[in-house]
Amino acid sequence: MATRLVQINMKARDDAALGGFWAQALGWGVSSEGPGVTNLEPEGFVYPDPVAVCVDLIVSAEPKTVKNRVHVDLATTSTEHQAELVARLKDLGATAADVGQGDVPWTVLSDPEGNEFCVLDPRPIYQGTGPVAAVVVDCADPRAMARFWSEATDWTLHEVTDQGARLRSAKGVGPYLEFIRTPDVKSGWNRVHLDVRPYPGDDLEAEAARLRSLGATPIDLGQSVPWRVLADPEGNEFCLLTPS
């Protein structure tokens, strides 16, 4: 058994407005599965497919107070494209952000609700990923996180060091999942988290048990939901969705 990274879940004060920003930023389509939920995926996309990690925006009244531990890096094809994309994103409502990055070749921005993301300088490794180069998770131990997530999913480990690790779908398509060492300590519930889904025919409870055996811990939301909420070994919440 294995799971697949299928989407990221992002809390939003105004899911429709923030969804509109990200739809234009990524060039993706917008839909809604219900009130307070905005879903983004590429036009013509057949869910789920590792060619893209979709975005679900969920309305939440809780304010953003700290730097997100999960963010996206956007890909560019040239320095001109990078500059054009940054300018376009600022026109859409993004603002420059300082997260202590110093003098770096990429650009750090915040979306209209303050969620940080990066517009990368052109890099060969990210050619062909689509607009999202990578989903990036801050962590204390990239090696341990890579070990857990490569066993939790069917994604292949491409690189691991003491400073960072990189995984990608075994099919060699779509964005990377990256773990970057940071000194920041996790504080509170992550406003952006990963959603994983088992394959059709797999058993949800059996998969939840397998993830717990790898080091995940269950989280009780105090309400009945069809999915399971877990935390990885560094306490980052993620949802195990029903098989599909």
PDB file of C-alpha atoms in Angstrom, residues 46-238:
ATOM      1  CA  VAL A  46      -8.413  14.408 -14.398  1.00  0.00           C
ATOM      2  CA  TYR A  47      -8.014  14.069 -10.622  1.00  0.00           C
ATOM      3  CA  PRO A  48      -5.903  12.573  -9.193  1.00  0.00           C
ATOM      4  CA  ASP A  49      -2.815  12.689 -11.394  1.00  0.00           C
ATOM      5  CA  PRO A  50       0.785  13.314 -10.249  1.00  0.00           C
ATOM      6  CA  VAL A  51       1.270  15.769 -13.112  1.00  0.00           C
ATOM      7  CA  ALA A  52      -0.090  18.373 -10.678  1.00  0.00           C
ATOM      8  CA  VAL A  53      -0.601  18.853  -6.947  1.00  0.00           C
ATOM      9  CA  CYS A  54      -3.945  20.635  -6.676  1.00  0.00           C
ATOM     10  CA  VAL A  55      -4.860  23.398  -4.213  1.00  0.00           C
ATOM     11  CA  ASP A  56      -7.881  23.424  -1.919  1.00  0.00           C
ATOM     12  CA  LEU A  57      -8.658  26.698  -0.137  1.00  0.00           C
ATOM     13  CA  ILE A  58     -10.793  26.310   2.989  1.00  0.00           C
ATOM     14  CA  VAL A  59     -12.406  29.274   4.725  1.00  0.00           C
ATOM     15  CA  SER A  60     -11.127  29.906   8.259  1.00  0.00           C
ATOM     16  CA  ALA A  61     -11.587  32.804  10.666  1.00  0.00           C
ATOM     17  CA  GLU A  62      -8.262  32.114  12.375  1.00  0.00           C
ATOM     18  CA  PRO A  63      -5.694  34.815  11.512  1.00  0.00           C
ATOM     19  CA  LYS A  64      -2.251  34.077  10.112  1.00  0.00           C
ATOM     20  CA  THR A  65       0.301  34.860  12.829  1.00  0.00           C
ATOM     21  CA  VAL A  66       3.558  33.111  11.888  1.00  0.00           C
ATOM     22  CA  LYS A  67       5.504  32.154   8.765  1.00  0.00           C
ATOM     23  CA  ASN A  68       3.973  29.126   7.070  1.00  0.00           C
ATOM     24  CA  ARG A  69       5.933  25.894   7.324  1.00  0.00           C
ATOM     25  CA  VAL A  70       4.606  24.752   3.934  1.00  0.00           C
ATOM     26  CA  HIS A  71       4.824  26.883   0.803  1.00  0.00           C
ATOM     27  CA  VAL A  72       5.072  26.557  -2.960  1.00  0.00           C
ATOM     28  CA  ASP A  73       7.951  27.479  -5.243  1.00  0.00           C
ATOM     29  CA  LEU A  74       6.965  28.644  -8.716  1.00  0.00           C
ATOM     30  CA  ALA A  75       9.051  27.660 -11.736  1.00  0.00           C
ATOM     31  CA  THR A  76      10.410  30.011 -14.386  1.00  0.00           C
ATOM     32  CA  THR A  77      12.107  29.358 -17.709  1.00  0.00           C
ATOM     33  CA  SER A  78      14.411  32.407 -17.948  1.00  0.00           C
ATOM     34  CA  THR A  79      15.454  35.499 -16.028  1.00  0.00           C
ATOM     35  CA  GLU A  80      13.073  37.489 -18.206  1.00  0.00           C
ATOM     36  CA  HIS A  81      10.221  35.113 -17.370  1.00  0.00           C
ATOM     37  CA  GLN A  82      11.059  35.386 -13.668  1.00  0.00           C
ATOM     38  CA  ALA A  83      10.909  39.195 -13.789  1.00  0.00           C
ATOM     39  CA  GLU A  84       7.682  39.147 -15.796  1.00  0.00           C
ATOM     40  CA  LEU A  85       6.055  36.660 -13.430  1.00  0.00           C
ATOM     41  CA  VAL A  86       7.029  38.654 -10.344  1.00  0.00           C
ATOM     42  CA  ALA A  87       5.618  41.828 -11.887  1.00  0.00           C
ATOM     43  CA  ARG A  88       2.383  40.075 -12.887  1.00  0.00           C
ATOM     44  CA  LEU A  89       1.944  38.556  -9.431  1.00  0.00           C
ATOM     45  CA  LYS A  90       2.411  41.952  -7.804  1.00  0.00           C
ATOM     46  CA  ASP A  91      -0.238  43.359 -10.140  1.00  0.00           C
ATOM     47  CA  LEU A  92      -2.546  40.584  -8.907  1.00  0.00           C
ATOM     48  CA  GLY A  93      -1.991  41.575  -5.277  1.00  0.00           C
ATOM     49  CA  ALA A  94       1.218  39.831  -4.151  1.00  0.00           C
ATOM     50  CA  THR A  95       3.736  41.792  -2.070  1.00  0.00           C
ATOM     51  CA  ALA A  96       7.453  41.440  -1.417  1.00  0.00           C
ATOM     52  CA  ALA A  97       8.263  39.375   1.693  1.00  0.00           C
ATOM     53  CA  ASP A  98      11.344  39.211   3.896  1.00  0.00           C
ATOM     54  CA  VAL A  99      11.760  35.853   5.634  1.00  0.00           C
ATOM     55  CA  GLY A 100      15.465  36.378   6.242  1.00  0.00           C
ATOM     56  CA  GLN A 101      16.465  35.113   2.807  1.00  0.00           C
ATOM     57  CA  GLY A 102      19.159  37.758   2.262  1.00  0.00           C
ATOM     58  CA  ASP A 103      20.652  38.190  -1.192  1.00  0.00           C
ATOM     59  CA  VAL A 104      19.326  35.243  -3.188  1.00  0.00           C
ATOM     60  CA  PRO A 105      18.520  34.720  -6.886  1.00  0.00           C
ATOM     61  CA  TRP A 106      14.888  33.862  -6.207  1.00  0.00           C
ATOM     62  CA  THR A 107      12.112  36.247  -5.163  1.00  0.00           C
ATOM     63  CA  VAL A 108      10.057  35.798  -2.015  1.00  0.00           C
ATOM     64  CA  LEU A 109       6.488  37.105  -2.134  1.00  0.00           C
ATOM     65  CA  SER A 110       3.335  36.916  -0.041  1.00  0.00           C
ATOM     66  CA  ASP A 111      -0.110  36.359  -1.502  1.00  0.00           C
ATOM     67  CA  PRO A 112      -2.967  38.758  -0.595  1.00  0.00           C
ATOM     68  CA  GLU A 113      -3.506  36.966   2.733  1.00  0.00           C
ATOM     69  CA  GLY A 114       0.185  36.885   3.656  1.00  0.00           C
ATOM     70  CA  ASN A 115       1.062  33.324   2.653  1.00  0.00           C
ATOM     71  CA  GLU A 116       4.699  33.215   1.605  1.00  0.00           C
ATOM     72  CA  PHE A 117       5.839  31.677  -1.672  1.00  0.00           C
ATOM     73  CA  CYS A 118       8.892  31.863  -3.936  1.00  0.00           C
ATOM     74  CA  VAL A 119       9.353  32.667  -7.600  1.00  0.00           C
ATOM     75  CA  LEU A 120      12.492  30.732  -8.461  1.00  0.00           C
ATOM     76  CA  ASP A 121      15.284  31.702 -10.776  1.00  0.00           C
ATOM     77  CA  PRO A 122      15.354  29.391 -13.835  1.00  0.00           C
ATOM     78  CA  ARG A 123      16.786  25.966 -12.977  1.00  0.00           C
ATOM     79  CA  PRO A 124      17.028  22.954 -15.307  1.00  0.00           C
ATOM     80  CA  ILE A 125      15.726  20.543 -12.665  1.00  0.00           C
ATOM     81  CA  TYR A 126      12.350  22.281 -12.620  1.00  0.00           C
ATOM     82  CA  GLN A 127      11.770  22.421 -16.350  1.00  0.00           C
ATOM     83  CA  GLY A 128       8.652  20.406 -17.077  1.00  0.00           C
ATOM     84  CA  THR A 129       7.166  20.483 -13.570  1.00  0.00           C
ATOM     85  CA  GLY A 130       4.358  22.834 -14.539  1.00  0.00           C
ATOM     86  CA  PRO A 131       3.872  26.196 -12.807  1.00  0.00           C
ATOM     87  CA  VAL A 132       4.613  24.723  -9.370  1.00  0.00           C
ATOM     88  CA  ALA A 133       8.249  23.654  -9.158  1.00  0.00           C
ATOM     89  CA  ALA A 134       8.024  22.298  -5.634  1.00  0.00           C
ATOM     90  CA  VAL A 135       5.927  22.045  -2.515  1.00  0.00           C
ATOM     91  CA  VAL A 136       8.375  22.949   0.263  1.00  0.00           C
ATOM     92  CA  VAL A 137       8.189  21.959   3.934  1.00  0.00           C
ATOM     93  CA  ASP A 138      10.346  23.561   6.646  1.00  0.00           C
ATOM     94  CA  CYS A 139      11.839  20.998   8.997  1.00  0.00           C
ATOM     95  CA  ALA A 140      14.525  20.288  11.573  1.00  0.00           C
ATOM     96  CA  ASP A 141      15.770  16.997  10.094  1.00  0.00           C
ATOM     97  CA  PRO A 142      15.482  16.614   6.302  1.00  0.00           C
ATOM     98  CA  ARG A 143      16.869  13.079   6.378  1.00  0.00           C
ATOM     99  CA  ALA A 144      14.234  11.855   8.836  1.00  0.00           C
ATOM    100  CA  MET A 145      11.446  13.644   6.982  1.00  0.00           C
ATOM    101  CA  ALA A 146      12.579  12.217   3.649  1.00  0.00           C
ATOM    102  CA  ARG A 147      12.649   8.742   5.165  1.00  0.00           C
ATOM    103  CA  PHE A 148       9.090   9.063   6.485  1.00  0.00           C
ATOM    104  CA  TRP A 149       7.545  10.652   3.408  1.00  0.00           C
ATOM    105  CA  SER A 150       9.284   8.383   0.893  1.00  0.00           C
ATOM    106  CA  GLU A 151       7.891   5.382   2.804  1.00  0.00           C
ATOM    107  CA  ALA A 152       4.504   7.006   3.355  1.00  0.00           C
ATOM    108  CA  THR A 153       4.019   7.734  -0.346  1.00  0.00           C
ATOM    109  CA  ASP A 154       5.046   6.169  -3.620  1.00  0.00           C
ATOM    110  CA  TRP A 155       7.222   9.189  -4.337  1.00  0.00           C
ATOM    111  CA  THR A 156      10.888   8.572  -5.141  1.00  0.00           C
ATOM    112  CA  LEU A 157      13.738  10.120  -3.172  1.00  0.00           C
ATOM    113  CA  HIS A 158      15.969  12.073  -5.574  1.00  0.00           C
ATOM    114  CA  GLU A 159      18.369  13.809  -3.200  1.00  0.00           C
ATOM    115  CA  VAL A 160      18.994  14.007   0.532  1.00  0.00           C
ATOM    116  CA  THR A 161      21.546  15.918   2.607  1.00  0.00           C
ATOM    117  CA  ASP A 162      21.647  17.359   6.111  1.00  0.00           C
ATOM    118  CA  GLN A 163      20.261  20.606   4.678  1.00  0.00           C
ATOM    119  CA  GLY A 164      17.509  19.386   2.392  1.00  0.00           C
ATOM    120  CA  ALA A 165      15.775  16.528   0.632  1.00  0.00           C
ATOM    121  CA  ARG A 166      13.820  16.217  -2.607  1.00  0.00           C
ATOM    122  CA  LEU A 167      11.161  13.677  -3.669  1.00  0.00           C
ATOM    123  CA  ARG A 168       9.054  13.367  -6.805  1.00  0.00           C
ATOM    124  CA  SER A 169       6.298  11.109  -8.062  1.00  0.00           C
ATOM    125  CA  ALA A 170       7.586   7.724  -9.195  1.00  0.00           C
ATOM    126  CA  LYS A 171       6.148   8.584 -12.617  1.00  0.00           C
ATOM    127  CA  GLY A 172       8.698  11.400 -12.971  1.00  0.00           C
ATOM    128  CA  VAL A 173       6.101  14.112 -13.584  1.00  0.00           C
ATOM    129  CA  GLY A 174       4.743  17.109 -11.697  1.00  0.00           C
ATOM    130  CA  PRO A 175       6.299  19.126  -8.883  1.00  0.00           C
ATOM    131  CA  TYR A 176       8.825  17.996  -6.319  1.00  0.00           C
ATOM    132  CA  LEU A 177       8.210  17.635  -2.588  1.00  0.00           C
ATOM    133  CA  GLU A 178      11.114  19.217  -0.723  1.00  0.00           C
ATOM    134  CA  PHE A 179      12.175  19.378   2.918  1.00  0.00           C
ATOM    135  CA  ILE A 180      14.438  22.275   3.892  1.00  0.00           C
ATOM    136  CA  ARG A 181      16.250  22.571   7.206  1.00  0.00           C
ATOM    137  CA  THR A 182      15.247  25.719   9.080  1.00  0.00           C
ATOM    138  CA  PRO A 183      15.859  26.924  12.643  1.00  0.00           C
ATOM    139  CA  ASP A 184      12.207  27.886  13.109  1.00  0.00           C
ATOM    140  CA  VAL A 185      10.171  25.909  15.610  1.00  0.00           C
ATOM    141  CA  LYS A 186       6.651  24.813  14.668  1.00  0.00           C
ATOM    142  CA  SER A 187       4.059  26.959  16.416  1.00  0.00           C
ATOM    143  CA  GLY A 188       0.367  26.149  16.232  1.00  0.00           C
ATOM    144  CA  TRP A 189      -1.662  24.434  13.526  1.00  0.00           C
ATOM    145  CA  ASN A 190      -0.208  24.716   9.994  1.00  0.00           C
ATOM    146  CA  ARG A 191      -2.356  27.000   7.813  1.00  0.00           C
ATOM    147  CA  VAL A 192      -1.055  25.090   4.793  1.00  0.00           C
ATOM    148  CA  HIS A 193      -0.811  21.308   4.931  1.00  0.00           C
ATOM    149  CA  LEU A 194      -0.470  18.270   2.681  1.00  0.00           C
ATOM    150  CA  ASP A 195      -3.335  15.963   1.677  1.00  0.00           C
ATOM    151  CA  VAL A 196      -2.521  12.395   0.638  1.00  0.00           C
ATOM    152  CA  ARG A 197      -4.825   9.757  -0.804  1.00  0.00           C
ATOM    153  CA  PRO A 198      -4.565   5.939  -1.010  1.00  0.00           C
ATOM    154  CA  TYR A 199      -5.134   4.123  -4.282  1.00  0.00           C
ATOM    155  CA  PRO A 200      -8.534   2.714  -5.292  1.00  0.00           C
ATOM    156  CA  GLY A 201      -9.261  -0.541  -3.496  1.00  0.00           C
ATOM    157  CA  ASP A 202      -6.951   0.194  -0.565  1.00  0.00           C
ATOM    158  CA  ASP A 203      -8.364   0.258   2.945  1.00  0.00           C
ATOM    159  CA  LEU A 204      -8.356   3.632   4.714  1.00  0.00           C
ATOM    160  CA  GLU A 205      -7.910   2.228   8.212  1.00  0.00           C
ATOM    161  CA  ALA A 206      -5.172  -0.159   7.127  1.00  0.00           C
ATOM    162  CA  GLU A 207      -3.316   2.714   5.467  1.00  0.00           C
ATOM    163  CA  ALA A 208      -3.723   4.892   8.563  1.00  0.00           C
ATOM    164  CA  ALA A 209      -2.267   2.065  10.653  1.00  0.00           C
ATOM    165  CA  ARG A 210       0.653   1.705   8.246  1.00  0.00           C
ATOM    166  CA  LEU A 211       1.405   5.434   8.486  1.00  0.00           C
ATOM    167  CA  ARG A 212       1.302   5.263  12.274  1.00  0.00           C
ATOM    168  CA  SER A 213       3.797   2.392  12.153  1.00  0.00           C
ATOM    169  CA  LEU A 214       6.129   4.676  10.175  1.00  0.00           C
ATOM    170  CA  GLY A 215       5.967   7.402  12.822  1.00  0.00           C
ATOM    171  CA  ALA A 216       2.775   9.358  12.157  1.00  0.00           C
ATOM    172  CA  THR A 217       0.525  10.243  15.082  1.00  0.00           C
ATOM    173  CA  PRO A 218      -3.276  10.549  14.975  1.00  0.00           C
ATOM    174  CA  ILE A 219      -5.010  13.867  15.636  1.00  0.00           C
ATOM    175  CA  ASP A 220      -8.516  14.017  17.055  1.00  0.00           C
ATOM    176  CA  LEU A 221     -10.483  16.964  15.639  1.00  0.00           C
ATOM    177  CA  GLY A 222     -13.418  16.241  17.910  1.00  0.00           C
ATOM    178  CA  GLN A 223     -15.732  15.781  14.951  1.00  0.00           C
ATOM    179  CA  SER A 224     -16.719  13.017  12.580  1.00  0.00           C
ATOM    180  CA  VAL A 225     -15.080  13.276   9.142  1.00  0.00           C
ATOM    181  CA  PRO A 226     -14.593  10.607   6.435  1.00  0.00           C
ATOM    182  CA  TRP A 227     -10.832  11.212   6.258  1.00  0.00           C
ATOM    183  CA  ARG A 228      -8.122  10.749   8.891  1.00  0.00           C
ATOM    184  CA  VAL A 229      -5.975  13.550  10.292  1.00  0.00           C
ATOM    185  CA  LEU A 230      -2.405  12.658  11.213  1.00  0.00           C
ATOM    186  CA  ALA A 231       0.869  14.419  11.977  1.00  0.00           C
ATOM    187  CA  ASP A 232       4.257  13.500  10.535  1.00  0.00           C
ATOM    188  CA  PRO A 233       7.264  12.896  12.828  1.00  0.00           C
ATOM    189  CA  GLU A 234       7.863  16.664  13.182  1.00  0.00           C
ATOM    190  CA  GLY A 235       4.252  17.388  14.038  1.00  0.00           C
ATOM    191  CA  ASN A 236       3.106  18.704  10.649  1.00  0.00           C
ATOM    192  CA  GLU A 237      -0.561  17.899  10.212  1.00  0.00           C
ATOM    193  CA  PHE A 238      -1.710  16.134   7.053  1.00  0.00           C
TER     194      PHE A 238
END
